[in-house]
PDB file of C-alpha atoms and ligand atoms in Angstrom:
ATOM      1  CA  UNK A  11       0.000   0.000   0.000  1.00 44.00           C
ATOM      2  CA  UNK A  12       1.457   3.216  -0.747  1.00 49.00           C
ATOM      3  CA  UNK A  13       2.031   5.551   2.177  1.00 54.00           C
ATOM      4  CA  UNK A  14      -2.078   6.557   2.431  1.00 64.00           C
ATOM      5  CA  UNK A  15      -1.899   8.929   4.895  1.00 77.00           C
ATOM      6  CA  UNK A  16      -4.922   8.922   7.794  1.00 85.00           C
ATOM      7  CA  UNK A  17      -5.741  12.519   7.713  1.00 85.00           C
ATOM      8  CA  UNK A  18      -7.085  13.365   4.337  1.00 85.00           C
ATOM      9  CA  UNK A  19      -8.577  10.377   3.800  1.00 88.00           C
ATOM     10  CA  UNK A  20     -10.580  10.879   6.831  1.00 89.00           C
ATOM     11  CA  UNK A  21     -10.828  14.679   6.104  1.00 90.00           C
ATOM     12  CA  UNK A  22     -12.581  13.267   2.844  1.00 90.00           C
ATOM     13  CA  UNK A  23     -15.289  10.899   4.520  1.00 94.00           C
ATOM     14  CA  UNK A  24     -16.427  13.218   7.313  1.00 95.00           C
ATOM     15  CA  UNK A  25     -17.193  15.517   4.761  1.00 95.00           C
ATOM     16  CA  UNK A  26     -19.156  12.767   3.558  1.00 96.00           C
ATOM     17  CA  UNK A  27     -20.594  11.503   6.721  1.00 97.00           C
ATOM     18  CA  UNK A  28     -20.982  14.069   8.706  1.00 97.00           C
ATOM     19  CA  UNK A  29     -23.767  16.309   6.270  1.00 97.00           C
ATOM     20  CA  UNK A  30     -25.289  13.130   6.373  1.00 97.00           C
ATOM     21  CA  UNK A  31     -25.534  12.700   9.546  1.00 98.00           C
ATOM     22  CA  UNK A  32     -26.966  16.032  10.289  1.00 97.00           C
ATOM     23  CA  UNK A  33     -29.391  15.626   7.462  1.00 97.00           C
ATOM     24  CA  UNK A  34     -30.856  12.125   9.049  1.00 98.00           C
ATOM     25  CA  UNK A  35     -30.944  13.729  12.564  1.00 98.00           C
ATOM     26  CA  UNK A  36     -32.155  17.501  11.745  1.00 97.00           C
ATOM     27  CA  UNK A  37     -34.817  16.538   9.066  1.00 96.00           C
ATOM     28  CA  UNK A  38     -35.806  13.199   9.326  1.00 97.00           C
ATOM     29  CA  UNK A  39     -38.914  13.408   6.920  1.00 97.00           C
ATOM     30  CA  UNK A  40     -36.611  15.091   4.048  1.00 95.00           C
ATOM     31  CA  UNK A  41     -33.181  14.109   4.953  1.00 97.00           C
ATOM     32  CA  UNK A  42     -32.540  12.507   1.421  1.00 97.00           C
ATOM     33  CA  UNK A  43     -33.226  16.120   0.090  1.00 97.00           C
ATOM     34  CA  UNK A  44     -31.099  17.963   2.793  1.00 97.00           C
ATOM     35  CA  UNK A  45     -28.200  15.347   2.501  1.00 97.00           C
ATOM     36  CA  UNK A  46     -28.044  16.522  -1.347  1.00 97.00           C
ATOM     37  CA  UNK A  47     -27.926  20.405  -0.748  1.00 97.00           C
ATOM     38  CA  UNK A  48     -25.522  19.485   1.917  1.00 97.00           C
ATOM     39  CA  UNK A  49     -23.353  18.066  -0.187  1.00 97.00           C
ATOM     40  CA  UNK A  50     -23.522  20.897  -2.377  1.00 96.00           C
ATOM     41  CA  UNK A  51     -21.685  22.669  -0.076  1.00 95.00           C
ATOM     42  CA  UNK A  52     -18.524  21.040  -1.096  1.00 93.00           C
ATOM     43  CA  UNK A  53     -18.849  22.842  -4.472  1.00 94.00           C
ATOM     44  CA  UNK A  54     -16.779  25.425  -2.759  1.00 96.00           C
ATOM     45  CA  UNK A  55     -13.841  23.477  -2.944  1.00 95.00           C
ATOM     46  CA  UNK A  56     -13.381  24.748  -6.653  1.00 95.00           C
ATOM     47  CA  UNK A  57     -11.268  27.764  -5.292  1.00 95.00           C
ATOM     48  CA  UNK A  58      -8.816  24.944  -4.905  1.00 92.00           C
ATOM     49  CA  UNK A  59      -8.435  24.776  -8.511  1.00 92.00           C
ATOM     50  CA  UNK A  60      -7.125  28.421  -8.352  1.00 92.00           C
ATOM     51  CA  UNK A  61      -4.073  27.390  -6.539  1.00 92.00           C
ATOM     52  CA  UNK A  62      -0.972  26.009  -7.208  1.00 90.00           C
ATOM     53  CA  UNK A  63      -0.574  22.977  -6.389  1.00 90.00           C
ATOM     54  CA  UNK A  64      -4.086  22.256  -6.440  1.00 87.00           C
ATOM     55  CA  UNK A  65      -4.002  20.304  -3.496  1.00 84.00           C
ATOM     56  CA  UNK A  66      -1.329  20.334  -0.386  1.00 85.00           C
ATOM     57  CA  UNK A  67      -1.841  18.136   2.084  1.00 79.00           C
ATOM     58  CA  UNK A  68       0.024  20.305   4.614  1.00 85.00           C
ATOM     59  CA  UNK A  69      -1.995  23.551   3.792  1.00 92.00           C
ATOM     60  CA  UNK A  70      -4.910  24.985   5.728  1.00 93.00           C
ATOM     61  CA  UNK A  71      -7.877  25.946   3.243  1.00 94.00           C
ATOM     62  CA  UNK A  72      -9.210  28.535   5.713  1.00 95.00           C
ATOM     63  CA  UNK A  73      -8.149  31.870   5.238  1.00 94.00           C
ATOM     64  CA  UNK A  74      -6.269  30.743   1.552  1.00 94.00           C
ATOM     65  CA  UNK A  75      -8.516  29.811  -0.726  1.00 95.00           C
ATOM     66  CA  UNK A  76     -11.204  32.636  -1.800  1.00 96.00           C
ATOM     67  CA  UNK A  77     -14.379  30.863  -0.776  1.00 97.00           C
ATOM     68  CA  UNK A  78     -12.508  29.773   2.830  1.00 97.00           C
ATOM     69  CA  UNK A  79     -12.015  33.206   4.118  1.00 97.00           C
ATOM     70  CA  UNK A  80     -13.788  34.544   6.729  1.00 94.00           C
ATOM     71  CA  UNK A  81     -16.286  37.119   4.786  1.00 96.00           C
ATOM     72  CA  UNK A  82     -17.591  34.260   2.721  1.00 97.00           C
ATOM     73  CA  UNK A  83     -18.143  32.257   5.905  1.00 97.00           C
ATOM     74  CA  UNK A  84     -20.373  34.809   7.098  1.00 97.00           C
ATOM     75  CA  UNK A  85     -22.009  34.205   3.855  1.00 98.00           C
ATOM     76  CA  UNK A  86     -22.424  31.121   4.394  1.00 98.00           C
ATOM     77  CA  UNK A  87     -23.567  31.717   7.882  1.00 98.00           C
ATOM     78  CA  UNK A  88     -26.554  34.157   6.540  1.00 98.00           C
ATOM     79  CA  UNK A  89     -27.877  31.343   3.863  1.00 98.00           C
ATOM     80  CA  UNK A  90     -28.611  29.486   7.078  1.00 98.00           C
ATOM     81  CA  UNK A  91     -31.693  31.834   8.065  1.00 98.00           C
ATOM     82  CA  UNK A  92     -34.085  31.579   4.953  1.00 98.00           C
ATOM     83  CA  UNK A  93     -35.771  28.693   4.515  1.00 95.00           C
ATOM     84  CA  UNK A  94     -34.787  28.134   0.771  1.00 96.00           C
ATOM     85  CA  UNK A  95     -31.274  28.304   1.517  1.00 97.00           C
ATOM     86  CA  UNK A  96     -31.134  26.674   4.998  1.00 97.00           C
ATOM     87  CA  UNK A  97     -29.610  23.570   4.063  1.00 97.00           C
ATOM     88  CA  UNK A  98     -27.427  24.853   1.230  1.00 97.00           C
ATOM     89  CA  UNK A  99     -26.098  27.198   3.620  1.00 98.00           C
ATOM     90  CA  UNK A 100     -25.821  24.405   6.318  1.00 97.00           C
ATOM     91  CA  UNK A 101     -23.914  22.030   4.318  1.00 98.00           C
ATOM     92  CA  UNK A 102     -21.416  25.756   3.793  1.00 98.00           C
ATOM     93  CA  UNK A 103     -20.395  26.152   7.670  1.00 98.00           C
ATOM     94  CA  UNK A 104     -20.183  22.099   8.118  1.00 97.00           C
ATOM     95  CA  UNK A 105     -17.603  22.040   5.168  1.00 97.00           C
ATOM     96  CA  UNK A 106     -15.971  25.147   6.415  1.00 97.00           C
ATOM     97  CA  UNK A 107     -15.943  23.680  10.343  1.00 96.00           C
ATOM     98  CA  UNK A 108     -14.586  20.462   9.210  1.00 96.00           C
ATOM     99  CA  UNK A 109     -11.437  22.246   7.060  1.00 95.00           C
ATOM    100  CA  UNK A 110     -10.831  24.554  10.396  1.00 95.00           C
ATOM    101  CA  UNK A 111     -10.823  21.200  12.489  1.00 93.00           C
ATOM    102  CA  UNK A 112      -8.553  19.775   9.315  1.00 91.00           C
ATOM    103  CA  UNK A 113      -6.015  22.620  10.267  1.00 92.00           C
ATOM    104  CA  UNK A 114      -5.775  22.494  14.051  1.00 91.00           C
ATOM    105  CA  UNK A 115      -4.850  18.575  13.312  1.00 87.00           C
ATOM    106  CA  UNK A 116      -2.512  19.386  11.105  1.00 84.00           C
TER     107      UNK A 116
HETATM  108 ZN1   ZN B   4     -12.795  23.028   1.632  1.00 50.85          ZN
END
């Protein structure tokens, strides 16, 4: 096996899991909808493709990439409160909480 290493691969599945999760305990009745929009929210993971390299295993996201800084978190955090956007914007601050806990184990 080639040296896999723990942390990214896990980084990758609890952004995975984790939407999930919050989907199937926050909105039972549509969670299958939720989980989707969720998911979405890793869309903003295209202001990797603005660096160079695209992906560094060592690098924090928050605070480099363009859709990780700070203003667009509060973004993010204000598509929470409508309705239409609640999950969209839910699925946002999950992504962007699980790269900030990506950093401090880094
Ligand atoms: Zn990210």
């Amino acid at each position: 096996m080639p040296d896999l290493e723990l942390r990214p691969v896990l980084h990758l599945l609890l952004h995975v899991l984790v939407p999930l999760a919050v989907a199937r305990i926050v909105w039972p009745e549509y969670w299958r909808r939720a989980a989707i929009w969720m998911l979405a929210g890793w869309l903003i993971d295209i202001d990797h493709l603005l660096a160079d390299p695209v992906y560094a295993p060592g690098r924090c996201s928050i605070g480099f990439h363009p859709l990780h800084t700070w203003p667009a978190v509060g973004v993010y955090a204000a598509l929470m409160v409508p309705r239409r956007t609640r999950w969209f914007g839910t699925g946002l601050v999950i992504h962007i909480v699980l790269d900030a806990i990506d950093c401090v184990l880094m």
